[in-house]
Coordinates of C-alpha atoms and ligand atoms in Angstrom, one line a residue:
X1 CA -43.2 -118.0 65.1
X2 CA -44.5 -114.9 66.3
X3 CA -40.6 -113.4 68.0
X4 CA -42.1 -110.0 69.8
X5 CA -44.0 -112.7 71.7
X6 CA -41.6 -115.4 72.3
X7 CA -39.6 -112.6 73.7
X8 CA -41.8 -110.7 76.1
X9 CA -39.4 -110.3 78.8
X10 CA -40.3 -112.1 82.2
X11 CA -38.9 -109.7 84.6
X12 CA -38.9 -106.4 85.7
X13 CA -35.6 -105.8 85.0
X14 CA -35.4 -107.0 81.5
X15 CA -37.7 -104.4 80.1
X16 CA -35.5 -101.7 78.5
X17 CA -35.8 -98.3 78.3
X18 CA -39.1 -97.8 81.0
X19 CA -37.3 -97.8 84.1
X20 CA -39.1 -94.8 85.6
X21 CA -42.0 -97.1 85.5
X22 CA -40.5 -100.4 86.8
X23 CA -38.5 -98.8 89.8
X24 CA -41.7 -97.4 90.7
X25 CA -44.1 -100.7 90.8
X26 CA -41.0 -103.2 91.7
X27 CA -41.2 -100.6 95.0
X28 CA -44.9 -100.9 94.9
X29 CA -44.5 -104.7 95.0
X30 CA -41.7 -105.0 97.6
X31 CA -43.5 -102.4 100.1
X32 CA -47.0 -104.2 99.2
X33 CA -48.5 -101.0 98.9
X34 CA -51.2 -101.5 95.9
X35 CA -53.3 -98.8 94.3
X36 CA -56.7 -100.1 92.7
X37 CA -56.2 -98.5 90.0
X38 CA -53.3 -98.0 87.4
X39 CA -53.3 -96.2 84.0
X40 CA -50.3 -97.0 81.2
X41 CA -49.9 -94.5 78.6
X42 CA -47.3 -94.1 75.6
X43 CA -47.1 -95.4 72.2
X44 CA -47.4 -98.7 70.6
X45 CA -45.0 -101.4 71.6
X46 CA -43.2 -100.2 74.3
X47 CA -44.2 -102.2 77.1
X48 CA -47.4 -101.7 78.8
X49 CA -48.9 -105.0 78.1
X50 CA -45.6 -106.6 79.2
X51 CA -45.5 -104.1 82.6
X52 CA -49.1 -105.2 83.2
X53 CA -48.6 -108.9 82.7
X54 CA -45.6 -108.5 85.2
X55 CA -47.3 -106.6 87.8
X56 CA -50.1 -109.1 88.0
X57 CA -47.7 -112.0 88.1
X58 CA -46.0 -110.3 91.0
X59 CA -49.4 -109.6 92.7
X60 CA -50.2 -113.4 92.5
X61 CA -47.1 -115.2 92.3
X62 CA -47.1 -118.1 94.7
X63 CA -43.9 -117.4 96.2
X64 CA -45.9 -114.4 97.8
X65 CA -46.2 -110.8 96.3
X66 CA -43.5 -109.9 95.2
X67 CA -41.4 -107.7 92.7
X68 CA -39.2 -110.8 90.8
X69 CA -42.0 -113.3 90.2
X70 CA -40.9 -116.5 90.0
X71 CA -42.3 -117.9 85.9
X72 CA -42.7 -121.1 87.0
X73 CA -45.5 -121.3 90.2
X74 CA -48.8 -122.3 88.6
X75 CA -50.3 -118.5 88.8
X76 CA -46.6 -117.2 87.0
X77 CA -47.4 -120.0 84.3
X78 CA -51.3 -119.4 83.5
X79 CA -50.8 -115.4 83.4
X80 CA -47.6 -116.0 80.8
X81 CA -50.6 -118.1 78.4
X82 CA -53.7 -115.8 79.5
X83 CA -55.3 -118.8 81.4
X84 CA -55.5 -117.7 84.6
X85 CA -58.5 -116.6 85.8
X86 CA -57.8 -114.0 88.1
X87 CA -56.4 -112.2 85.6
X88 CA -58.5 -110.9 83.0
X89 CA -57.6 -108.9 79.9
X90 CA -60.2 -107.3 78.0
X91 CA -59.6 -105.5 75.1
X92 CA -61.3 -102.0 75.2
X93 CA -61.6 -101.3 71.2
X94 CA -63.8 -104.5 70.7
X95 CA -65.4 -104.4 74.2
X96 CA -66.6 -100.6 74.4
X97 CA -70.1 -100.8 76.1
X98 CA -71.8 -100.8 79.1
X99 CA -72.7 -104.0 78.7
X100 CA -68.8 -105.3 78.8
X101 CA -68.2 -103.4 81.5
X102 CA -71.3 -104.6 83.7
X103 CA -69.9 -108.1 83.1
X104 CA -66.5 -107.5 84.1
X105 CA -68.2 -105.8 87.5
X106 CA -69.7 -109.0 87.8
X107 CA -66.9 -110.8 88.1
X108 CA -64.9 -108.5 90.2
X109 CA -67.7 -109.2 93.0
X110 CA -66.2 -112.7 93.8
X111 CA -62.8 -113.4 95.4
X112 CA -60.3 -114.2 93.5
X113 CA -59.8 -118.0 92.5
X114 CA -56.6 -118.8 93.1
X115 CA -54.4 -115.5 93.6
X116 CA -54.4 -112.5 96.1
X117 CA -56.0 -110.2 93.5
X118 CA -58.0 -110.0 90.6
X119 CA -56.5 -108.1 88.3
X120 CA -58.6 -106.9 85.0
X121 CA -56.0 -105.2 82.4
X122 CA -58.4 -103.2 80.5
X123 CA -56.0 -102.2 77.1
X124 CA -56.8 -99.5 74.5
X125 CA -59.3 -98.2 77.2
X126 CA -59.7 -95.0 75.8
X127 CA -62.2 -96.8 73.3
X128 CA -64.8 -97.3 75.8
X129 CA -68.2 -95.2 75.2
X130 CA -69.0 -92.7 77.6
X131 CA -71.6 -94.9 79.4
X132 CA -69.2 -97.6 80.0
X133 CA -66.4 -95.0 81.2
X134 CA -69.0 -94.0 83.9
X135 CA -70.0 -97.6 84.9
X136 CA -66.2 -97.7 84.9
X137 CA -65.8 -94.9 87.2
X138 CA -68.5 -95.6 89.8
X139 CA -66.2 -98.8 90.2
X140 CA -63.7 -97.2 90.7
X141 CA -65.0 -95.1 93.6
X142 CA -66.2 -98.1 95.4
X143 CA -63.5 -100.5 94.5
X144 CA -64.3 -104.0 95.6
X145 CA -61.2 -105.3 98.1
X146 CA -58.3 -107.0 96.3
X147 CA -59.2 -106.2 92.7
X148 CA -56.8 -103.7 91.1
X149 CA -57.7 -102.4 87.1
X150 CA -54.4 -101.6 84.9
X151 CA -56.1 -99.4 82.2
X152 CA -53.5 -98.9 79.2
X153 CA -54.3 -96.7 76.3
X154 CA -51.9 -95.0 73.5
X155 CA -54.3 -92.1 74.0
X156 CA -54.5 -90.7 77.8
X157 CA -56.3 -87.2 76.2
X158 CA -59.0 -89.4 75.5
X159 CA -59.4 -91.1 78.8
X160 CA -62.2 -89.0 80.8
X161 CA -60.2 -86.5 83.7
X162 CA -62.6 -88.1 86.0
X163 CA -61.6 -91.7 85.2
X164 CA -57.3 -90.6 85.1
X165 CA -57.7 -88.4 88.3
X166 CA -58.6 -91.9 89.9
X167 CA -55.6 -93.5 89.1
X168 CA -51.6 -93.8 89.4
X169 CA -50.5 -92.8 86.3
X170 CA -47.3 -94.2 84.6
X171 CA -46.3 -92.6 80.8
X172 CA -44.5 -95.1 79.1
X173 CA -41.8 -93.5 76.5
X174 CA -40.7 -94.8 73.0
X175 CA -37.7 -96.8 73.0
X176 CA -34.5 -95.3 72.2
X177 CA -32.9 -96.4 69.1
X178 CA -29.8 -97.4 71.1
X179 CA -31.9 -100.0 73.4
X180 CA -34.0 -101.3 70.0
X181 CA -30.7 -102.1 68.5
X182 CA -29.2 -103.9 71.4
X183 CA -32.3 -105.6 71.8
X184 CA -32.6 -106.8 68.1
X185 CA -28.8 -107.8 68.4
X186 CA -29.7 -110.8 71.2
X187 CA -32.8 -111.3 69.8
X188 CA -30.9 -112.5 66.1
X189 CA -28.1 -114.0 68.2
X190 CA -30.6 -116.2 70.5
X191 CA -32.3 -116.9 67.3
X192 CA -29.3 -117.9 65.0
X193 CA -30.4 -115.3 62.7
X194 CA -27.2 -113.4 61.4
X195 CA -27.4 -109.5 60.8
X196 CA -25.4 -106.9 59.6
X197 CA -24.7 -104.1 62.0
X198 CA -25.4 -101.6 59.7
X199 CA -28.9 -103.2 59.0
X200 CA -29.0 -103.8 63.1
X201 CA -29.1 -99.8 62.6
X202 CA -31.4 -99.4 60.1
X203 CA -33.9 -101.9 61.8
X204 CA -33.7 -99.7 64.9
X205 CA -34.7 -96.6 63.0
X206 CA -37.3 -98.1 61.4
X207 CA -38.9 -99.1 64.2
X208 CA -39.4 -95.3 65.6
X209 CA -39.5 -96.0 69.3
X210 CA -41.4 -99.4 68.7
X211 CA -39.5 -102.5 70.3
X212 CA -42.2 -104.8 69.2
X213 CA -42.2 -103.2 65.7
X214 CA -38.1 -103.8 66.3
X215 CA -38.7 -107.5 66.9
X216 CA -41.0 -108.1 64.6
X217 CA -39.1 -106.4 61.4
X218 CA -36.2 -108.3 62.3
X219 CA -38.4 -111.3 62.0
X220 CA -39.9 -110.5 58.4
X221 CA -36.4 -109.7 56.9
X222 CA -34.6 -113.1 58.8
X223 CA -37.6 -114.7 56.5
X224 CA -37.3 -113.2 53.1
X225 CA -33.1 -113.6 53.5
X226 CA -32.9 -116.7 54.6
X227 CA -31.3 -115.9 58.2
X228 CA -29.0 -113.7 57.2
X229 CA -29.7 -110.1 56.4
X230 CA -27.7 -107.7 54.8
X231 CA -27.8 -104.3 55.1
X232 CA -28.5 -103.7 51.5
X233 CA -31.2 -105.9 51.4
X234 CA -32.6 -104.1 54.4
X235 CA -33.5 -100.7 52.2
X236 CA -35.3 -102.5 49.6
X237 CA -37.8 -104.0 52.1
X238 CA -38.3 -101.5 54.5
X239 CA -38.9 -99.2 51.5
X240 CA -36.2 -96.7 52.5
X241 CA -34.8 -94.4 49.5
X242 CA -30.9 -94.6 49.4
X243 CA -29.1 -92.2 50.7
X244 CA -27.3 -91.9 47.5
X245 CA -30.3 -90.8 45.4
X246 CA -30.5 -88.0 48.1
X247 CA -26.4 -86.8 47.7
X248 CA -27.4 -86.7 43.8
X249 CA -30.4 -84.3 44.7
X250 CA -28.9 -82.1 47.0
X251 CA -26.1 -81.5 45.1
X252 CA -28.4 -80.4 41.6
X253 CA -30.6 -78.2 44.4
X254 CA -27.0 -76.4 45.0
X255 CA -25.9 -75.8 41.4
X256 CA -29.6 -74.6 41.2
X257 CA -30.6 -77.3 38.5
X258 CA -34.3 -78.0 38.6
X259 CA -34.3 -80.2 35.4
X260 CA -31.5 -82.4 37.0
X261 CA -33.3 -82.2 40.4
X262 CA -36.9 -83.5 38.8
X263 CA -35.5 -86.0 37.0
X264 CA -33.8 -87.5 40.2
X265 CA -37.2 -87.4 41.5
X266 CA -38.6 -89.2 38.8
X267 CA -36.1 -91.9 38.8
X268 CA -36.7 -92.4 42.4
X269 CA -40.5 -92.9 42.0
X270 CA -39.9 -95.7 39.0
X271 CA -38.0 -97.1 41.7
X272 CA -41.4 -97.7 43.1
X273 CA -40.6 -95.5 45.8
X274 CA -44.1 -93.6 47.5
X275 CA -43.6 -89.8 47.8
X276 CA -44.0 -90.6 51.5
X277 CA -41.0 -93.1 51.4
X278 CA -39.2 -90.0 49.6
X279 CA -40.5 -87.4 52.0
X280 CA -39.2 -89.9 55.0
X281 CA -35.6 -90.0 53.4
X282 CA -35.5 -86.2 52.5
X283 CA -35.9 -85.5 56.1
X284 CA -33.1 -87.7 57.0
X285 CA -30.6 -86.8 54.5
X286 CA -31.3 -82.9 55.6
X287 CA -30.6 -83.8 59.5
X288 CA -28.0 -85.8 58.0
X289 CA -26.4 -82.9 56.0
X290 CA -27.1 -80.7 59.3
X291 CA -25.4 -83.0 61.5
X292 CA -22.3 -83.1 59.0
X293 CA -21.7 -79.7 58.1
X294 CA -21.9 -79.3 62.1
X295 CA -19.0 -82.1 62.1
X296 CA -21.3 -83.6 64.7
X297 CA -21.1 -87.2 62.8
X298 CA -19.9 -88.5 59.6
X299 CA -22.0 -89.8 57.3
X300 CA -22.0 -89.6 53.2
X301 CA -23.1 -86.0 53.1
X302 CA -19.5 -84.9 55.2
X303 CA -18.2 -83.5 52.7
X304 CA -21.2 -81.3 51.2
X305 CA -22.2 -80.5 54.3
X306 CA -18.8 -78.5 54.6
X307 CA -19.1 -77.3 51.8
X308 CA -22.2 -75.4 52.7
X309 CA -23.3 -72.4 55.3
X310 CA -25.8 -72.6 57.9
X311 CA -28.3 -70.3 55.5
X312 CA -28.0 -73.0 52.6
X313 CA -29.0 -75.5 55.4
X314 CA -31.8 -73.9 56.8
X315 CA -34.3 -74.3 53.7
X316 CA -33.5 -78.0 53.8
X317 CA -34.7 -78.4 57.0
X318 CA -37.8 -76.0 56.3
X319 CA -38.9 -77.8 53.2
X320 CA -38.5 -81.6 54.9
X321 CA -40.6 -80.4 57.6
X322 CA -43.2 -78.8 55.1
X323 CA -43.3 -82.0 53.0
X324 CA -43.8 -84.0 56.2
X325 CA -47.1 -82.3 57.6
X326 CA -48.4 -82.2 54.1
X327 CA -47.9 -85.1 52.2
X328 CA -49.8 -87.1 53.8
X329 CA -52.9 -84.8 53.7
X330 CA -52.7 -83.5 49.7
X331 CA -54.4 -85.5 46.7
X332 CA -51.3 -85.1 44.9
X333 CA -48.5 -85.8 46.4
X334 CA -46.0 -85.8 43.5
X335 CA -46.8 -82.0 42.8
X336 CA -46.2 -81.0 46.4
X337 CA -42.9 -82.8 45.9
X338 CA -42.3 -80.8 42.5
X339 CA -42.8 -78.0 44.0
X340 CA -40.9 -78.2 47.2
X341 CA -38.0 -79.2 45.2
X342 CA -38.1 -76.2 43.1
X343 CA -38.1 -74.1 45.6
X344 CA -35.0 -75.0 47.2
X345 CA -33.7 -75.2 43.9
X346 CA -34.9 -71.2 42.9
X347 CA -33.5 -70.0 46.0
X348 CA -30.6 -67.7 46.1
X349 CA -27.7 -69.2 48.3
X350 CA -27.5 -67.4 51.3
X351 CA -23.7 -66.6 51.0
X352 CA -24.4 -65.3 47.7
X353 CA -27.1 -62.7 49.2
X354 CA -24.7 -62.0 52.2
X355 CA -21.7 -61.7 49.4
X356 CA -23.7 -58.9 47.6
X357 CA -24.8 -57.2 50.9
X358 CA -21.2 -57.2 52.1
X359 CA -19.9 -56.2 48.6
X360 CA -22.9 -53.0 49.3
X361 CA -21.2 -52.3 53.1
X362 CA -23.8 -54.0 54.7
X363 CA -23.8 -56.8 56.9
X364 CA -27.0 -59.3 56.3
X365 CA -27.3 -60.1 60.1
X366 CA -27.0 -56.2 61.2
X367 CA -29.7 -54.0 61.2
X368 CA -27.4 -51.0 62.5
X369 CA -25.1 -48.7 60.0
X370 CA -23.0 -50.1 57.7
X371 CA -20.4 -51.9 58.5
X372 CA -17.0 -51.0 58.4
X373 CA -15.0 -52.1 55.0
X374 CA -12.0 -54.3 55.3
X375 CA -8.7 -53.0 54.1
X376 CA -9.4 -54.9 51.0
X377 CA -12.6 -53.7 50.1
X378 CA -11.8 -50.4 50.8
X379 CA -9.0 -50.7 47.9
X380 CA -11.8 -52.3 45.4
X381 CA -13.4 -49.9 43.0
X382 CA -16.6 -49.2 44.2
X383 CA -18.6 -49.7 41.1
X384 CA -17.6 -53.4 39.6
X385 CA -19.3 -56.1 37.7
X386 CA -20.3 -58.9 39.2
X387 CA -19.1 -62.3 37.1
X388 CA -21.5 -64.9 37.0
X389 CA -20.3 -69.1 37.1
X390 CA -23.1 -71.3 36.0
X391 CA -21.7 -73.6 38.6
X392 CA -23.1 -72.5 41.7
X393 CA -19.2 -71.3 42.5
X394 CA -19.0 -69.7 45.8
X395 CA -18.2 -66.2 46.2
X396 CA -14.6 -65.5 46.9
X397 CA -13.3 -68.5 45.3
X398 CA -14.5 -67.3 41.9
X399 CA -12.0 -64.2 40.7
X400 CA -14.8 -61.7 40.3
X401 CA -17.2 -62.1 41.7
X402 CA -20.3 -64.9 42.8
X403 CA -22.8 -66.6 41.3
X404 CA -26.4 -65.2 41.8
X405 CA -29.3 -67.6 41.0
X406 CA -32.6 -67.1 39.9
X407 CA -33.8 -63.5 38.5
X408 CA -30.4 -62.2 39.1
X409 CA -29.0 -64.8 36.4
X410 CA -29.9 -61.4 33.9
X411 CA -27.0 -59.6 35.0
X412 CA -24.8 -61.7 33.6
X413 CA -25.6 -59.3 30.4
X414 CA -23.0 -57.1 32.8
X415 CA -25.5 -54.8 34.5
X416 CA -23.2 -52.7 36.7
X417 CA -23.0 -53.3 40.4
X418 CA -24.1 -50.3 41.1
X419 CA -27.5 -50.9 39.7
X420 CA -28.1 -53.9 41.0
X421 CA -27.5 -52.5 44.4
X422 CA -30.1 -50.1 43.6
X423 CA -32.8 -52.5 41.7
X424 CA -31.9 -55.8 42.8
X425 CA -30.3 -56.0 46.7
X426 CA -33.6 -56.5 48.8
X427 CA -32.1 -54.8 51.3
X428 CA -33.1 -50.7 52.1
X429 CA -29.8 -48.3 53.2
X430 CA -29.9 -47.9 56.7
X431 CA -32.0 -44.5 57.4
X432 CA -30.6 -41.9 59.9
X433 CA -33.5 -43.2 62.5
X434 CA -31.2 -46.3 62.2
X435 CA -28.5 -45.1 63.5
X436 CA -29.5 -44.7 66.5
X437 CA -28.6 -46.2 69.7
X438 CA -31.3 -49.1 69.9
X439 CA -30.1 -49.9 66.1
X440 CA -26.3 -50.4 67.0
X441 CA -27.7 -52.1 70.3
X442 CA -29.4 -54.6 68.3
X443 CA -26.4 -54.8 65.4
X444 CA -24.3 -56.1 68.9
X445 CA -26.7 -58.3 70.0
X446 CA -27.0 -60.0 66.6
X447 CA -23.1 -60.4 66.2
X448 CA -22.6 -62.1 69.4
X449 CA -25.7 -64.2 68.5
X450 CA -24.3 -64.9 65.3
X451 CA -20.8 -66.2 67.1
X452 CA -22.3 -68.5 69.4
X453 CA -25.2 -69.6 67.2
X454 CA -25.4 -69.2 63.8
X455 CA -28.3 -70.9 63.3
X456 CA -30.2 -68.8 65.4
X457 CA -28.7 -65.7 63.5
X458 CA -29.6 -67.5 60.6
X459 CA -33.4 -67.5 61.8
X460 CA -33.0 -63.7 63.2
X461 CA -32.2 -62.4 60.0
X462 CA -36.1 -63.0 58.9
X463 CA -37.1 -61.2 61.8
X464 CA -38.2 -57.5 62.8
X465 CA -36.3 -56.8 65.9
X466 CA -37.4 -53.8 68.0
X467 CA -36.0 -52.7 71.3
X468 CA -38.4 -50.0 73.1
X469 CA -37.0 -49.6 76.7
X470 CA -37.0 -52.6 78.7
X471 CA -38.6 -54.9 75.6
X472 CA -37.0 -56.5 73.0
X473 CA -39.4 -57.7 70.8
X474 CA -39.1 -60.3 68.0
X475 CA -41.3 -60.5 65.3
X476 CA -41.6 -63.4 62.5
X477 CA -44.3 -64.9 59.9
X478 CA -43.2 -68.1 60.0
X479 CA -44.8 -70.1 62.5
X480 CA -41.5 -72.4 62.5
X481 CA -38.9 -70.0 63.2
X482 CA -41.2 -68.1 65.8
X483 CA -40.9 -71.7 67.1
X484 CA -37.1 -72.0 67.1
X485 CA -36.9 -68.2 68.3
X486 CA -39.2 -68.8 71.7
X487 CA -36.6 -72.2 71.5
X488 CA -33.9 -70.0 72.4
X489 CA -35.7 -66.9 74.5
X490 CA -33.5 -67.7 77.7
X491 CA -30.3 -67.3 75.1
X492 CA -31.4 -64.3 73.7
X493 CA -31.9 -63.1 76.9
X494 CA -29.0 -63.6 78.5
X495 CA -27.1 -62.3 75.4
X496 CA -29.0 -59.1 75.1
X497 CA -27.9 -58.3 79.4
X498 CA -24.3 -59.5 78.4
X499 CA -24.4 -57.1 75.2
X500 CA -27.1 -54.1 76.2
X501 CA -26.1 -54.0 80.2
X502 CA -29.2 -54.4 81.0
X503 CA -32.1 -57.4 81.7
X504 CA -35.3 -57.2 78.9
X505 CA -38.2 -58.5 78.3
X506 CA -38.3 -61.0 75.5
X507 CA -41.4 -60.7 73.6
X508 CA -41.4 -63.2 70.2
X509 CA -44.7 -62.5 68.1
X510 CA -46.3 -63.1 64.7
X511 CA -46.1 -60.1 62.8
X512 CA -44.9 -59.2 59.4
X513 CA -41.3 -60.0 59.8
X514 CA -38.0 -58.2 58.3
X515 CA -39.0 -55.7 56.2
X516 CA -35.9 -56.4 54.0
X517 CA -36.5 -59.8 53.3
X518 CA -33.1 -61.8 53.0
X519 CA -34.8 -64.8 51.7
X520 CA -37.2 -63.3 49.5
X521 CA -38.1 -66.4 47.2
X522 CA -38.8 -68.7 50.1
X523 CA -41.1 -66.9 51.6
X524 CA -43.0 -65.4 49.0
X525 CA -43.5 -68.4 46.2
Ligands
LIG1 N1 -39.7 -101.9 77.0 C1 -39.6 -103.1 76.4 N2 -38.5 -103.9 76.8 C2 -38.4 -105.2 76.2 N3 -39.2 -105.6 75.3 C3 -40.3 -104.9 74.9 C4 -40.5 -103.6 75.5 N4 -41.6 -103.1 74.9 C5 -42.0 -104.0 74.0 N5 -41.3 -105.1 74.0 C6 -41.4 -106.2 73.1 O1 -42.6 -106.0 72.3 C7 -43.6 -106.9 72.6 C8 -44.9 -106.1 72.7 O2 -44.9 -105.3 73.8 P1 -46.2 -104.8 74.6 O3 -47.3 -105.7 74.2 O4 -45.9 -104.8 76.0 O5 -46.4 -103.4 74.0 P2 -47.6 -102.4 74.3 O6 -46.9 -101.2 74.9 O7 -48.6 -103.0 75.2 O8 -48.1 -102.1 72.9 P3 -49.6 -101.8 72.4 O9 -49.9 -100.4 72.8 O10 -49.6 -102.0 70.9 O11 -50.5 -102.8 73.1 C9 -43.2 -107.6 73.9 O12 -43.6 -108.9 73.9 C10 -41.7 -107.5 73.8 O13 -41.2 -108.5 73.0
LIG2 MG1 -50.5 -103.7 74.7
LIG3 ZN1 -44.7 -117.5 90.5

């Protein structure tokens, strides 16, 4: 049994989630005022076909046009099977040429047979070939009376302006995970099927804004379990990585052990598991640790992710959304994964960098002088060694000092601080130019931001931030964090008049970045 199908839903108000739309043509119905032409857009499975179907039974329904068509008139009944004859559906990928289009034209000359209106649902139109499109559009500048077209495409930017401009657009949006999972509930319960709510979940997720893909996975797994699907069972199939593989990674990327971290990845692909099935789990375990150490939701990664800062977050998140644009487009896939993983792996932790630059006086979100010593610094000796733990230990919970990863690990010969301040701290000594009034104006601005948004801060810290005048100008390399930067201009902005006393102008650019790079492996490997 084909379930998406069996459960196309037969009124207006039963589809979910497209209510903008439905309000809109129910109103349309009700007021029987009827464009000629309509165009449907969005993704896969969200509705259009349905919305069209039940448009044109409410055109035609016996009881009179009307916005709650009655299913059971004759007209209700032929257009649920595709019989009727006023209604035509053409398929646009396997119907692209003039020649298909003259035809339908043809048939759009006579009155209808039965109904008010001929209705030709023209789906995937974006196929057609340009001469068809313009048969198509000289059609639709002399519409013939009582025939209305509802073009539907997953594509609009491929849809000539000409054709679009001609018609009452309606943009259909994926399906929120809430809705799927409601709907998948009734579906197993009308169905006798019985489902985890966990896997309920997962199915939802899966589907990615898809209710027919929804339906249709909850159909596949009631097969293969018998009616009664388990959540664990659910993974398997859908070829979703456990979560638990991803805890075991994470936690050998933060004791910065690339053997351990490589041979979880190898155990995960003789699971069978396709770097893209990895790459999809990688970017949900990062949100997941995001969300955690955020205390937005709990999940299995609560407690690492409060463990961590919002610095050791950050390259998660950069790396999942590298491996997502590229996996799919590299011939090997497995040594784009290698790599990625070693990356996060060689990276210094951000508190450790920020523990050395505070040990030097200098605050890693400031640009301005240094900043003032606590009373407890102030009573260390000013030239120490650092102590190195092999176990990623944190800063300040270790008695001497912190652990410092990669190329740093060489001082734990017992190099004294003071050299590494001099060879090793990325960071310059602020220069007298520095201290100047736009350098403490911009060390305030970055300590508020840092308060209210760490993450931002987190993001700042790579750039070069200027104030000449009235600008304030925010410079990056990476195209992702000039992203998340221009994300948060109206903050910044409003910061920078609470902090400076005055309104600037927020320019965010490509340039070279922060001179002193705070993350100097992750950029530059
Ligand atoms: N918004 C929705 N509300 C309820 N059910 C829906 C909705 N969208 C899709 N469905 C379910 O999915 C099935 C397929 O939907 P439909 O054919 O309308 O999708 P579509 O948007 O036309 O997709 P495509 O672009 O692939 O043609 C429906 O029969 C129904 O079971
Ligand atoms: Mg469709
Ligand atoms: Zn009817």
């Amino acid at each position: 049994m084909n379930l998406p199908v069996k459960y196309r839903p037969k009124l207006f108000d039963e589809v979910l989630g497209q209510e903008h739309v439905t309000r809109t043509l129910k109103n349309a119905l009700k007021k029987k005022e009827i464009s000629t032409a309509y165009l449907f857009t969005g993704p896969r499975g969200v509705g259009k076909t349905t919305v069209a179907r039940l448009f044109s039974k409410g055109l035609n329904c016996e009881k009179g046009i009307t916005p709650e068509p009655c299913n059971v008139c004759q007209s209700c009944r032929e257009i649920d099977s595709s019989r009727s004859l006023d209604v035509i559906e053409v398929d646009g990928a396997s119907n692209r040429g003039i020649d298909q289009i003259r035809s339908l034209q043809e048939k759009v000359r006579f009155a209808p047979q039965r109904g008010r209106y001929r209705v030709i649902i023209i789906d995937e139109v974006h196929m057609l070939t340009q001469e068809a499109f313009n048969a198509l559009l000289k059609t639709l500048e002399e519409p013939p009376p009582n025939v209305v077209f509802i073009m539907a495409t997953t594509e609009p930017r491929k849809v000539p302006e000409t054709i679009v401009s001609r018609t009452q657009r309606f943009d259909f949006r994926p399906v929120s995970e809430e809705l799927i999972a409601q709907r998948i509930r009734k579906v197993a319960e009308l169905e006798g099927i019985s489902v985890e709510e966990e896997a309920v979940q997962k199915i939802a997720r899966h589907a990615e804004g898809s209710l027919r893909d929804g339906i249709a996975l909850l159909e596949q797994l009631a097969v293969y379990a018998e009616n009664s699907i388990k959540s664990s069972g659910v993974d398997h199939l859908l070829g979703v990585v456990e979560e638990s593989y991803y805890l075991r990674l994470f936690e050998a990327i933060l004791e910065r052990n690339t053997l351990r971290a490589i041979e979880i990845l190898d155990e995960i692909m003789a699971k069978g598991y396709s770097p893209q099935q990895f790459v999809r789990g990688f970017g949900e375990a990062s949100e997941k640790l995001m969300r955690a150490h955020y205390g937005l939701e709990g999940s299995s990664f609560s407690e690492l992710g409060k463990r961590l800062t919002d610095g050791d977050i950050i390259p998660f998140l950069r790396v999942a959304l590298d491996l997502q644009s590229n996996v799919r487009y590299t011939s090997n896939p497995r040594l784009l994964l290698d790599y990625q993983i070693m990356r996060l792996t060689l990276l210094p932790s951000a508190v450790d960098i920020a523990e050395i630059l505070r040990k030097s006086g200098y605050n890693v979100f400031e640009r301005g002088p240094a900043m003032k010593l606590t009373a407890e610094e102030e009573r260390r000796p000013q030239v120490e060694k650092f102590a190195f733990s092999e176990t990623g230990e944190k800063p300040g919970e270790g008695k001497t000092g912190g652990a410092i990863p990669g190329e740093l690990q060489s001082e734990e010969r017992g190099i004294p601080y003071e050299k590494i301040r001099e060879e090793q701290v990325p960071f310059a000594e602020p220069s007298i130019e520095e201290k100047t009034q736009s350098g403490d104006e911009i060390t305030g601005l970055t300590h508020v931001i840092e308060k209210e948004n760490p993450l931002l801060a987190g993001i700042l810290a790579y750039a070069r931030i200027e104030i000449k005048g009235d600008d304030l100008t925010l410079s990056v390399q990476d195209p992702f964090q000039m992203d998340m930067i221009k994300h948060h201009e109206d903050f910044i902005r409003e910061k920078a008049k609470e902090v400076i006393g005055r309104p600037l102008t927020i320019r965010v650019e490509k340039g070279e970045g922060h001179r002193d790079e705070p993350d100097p492996l992750l950029l530059r490997l």
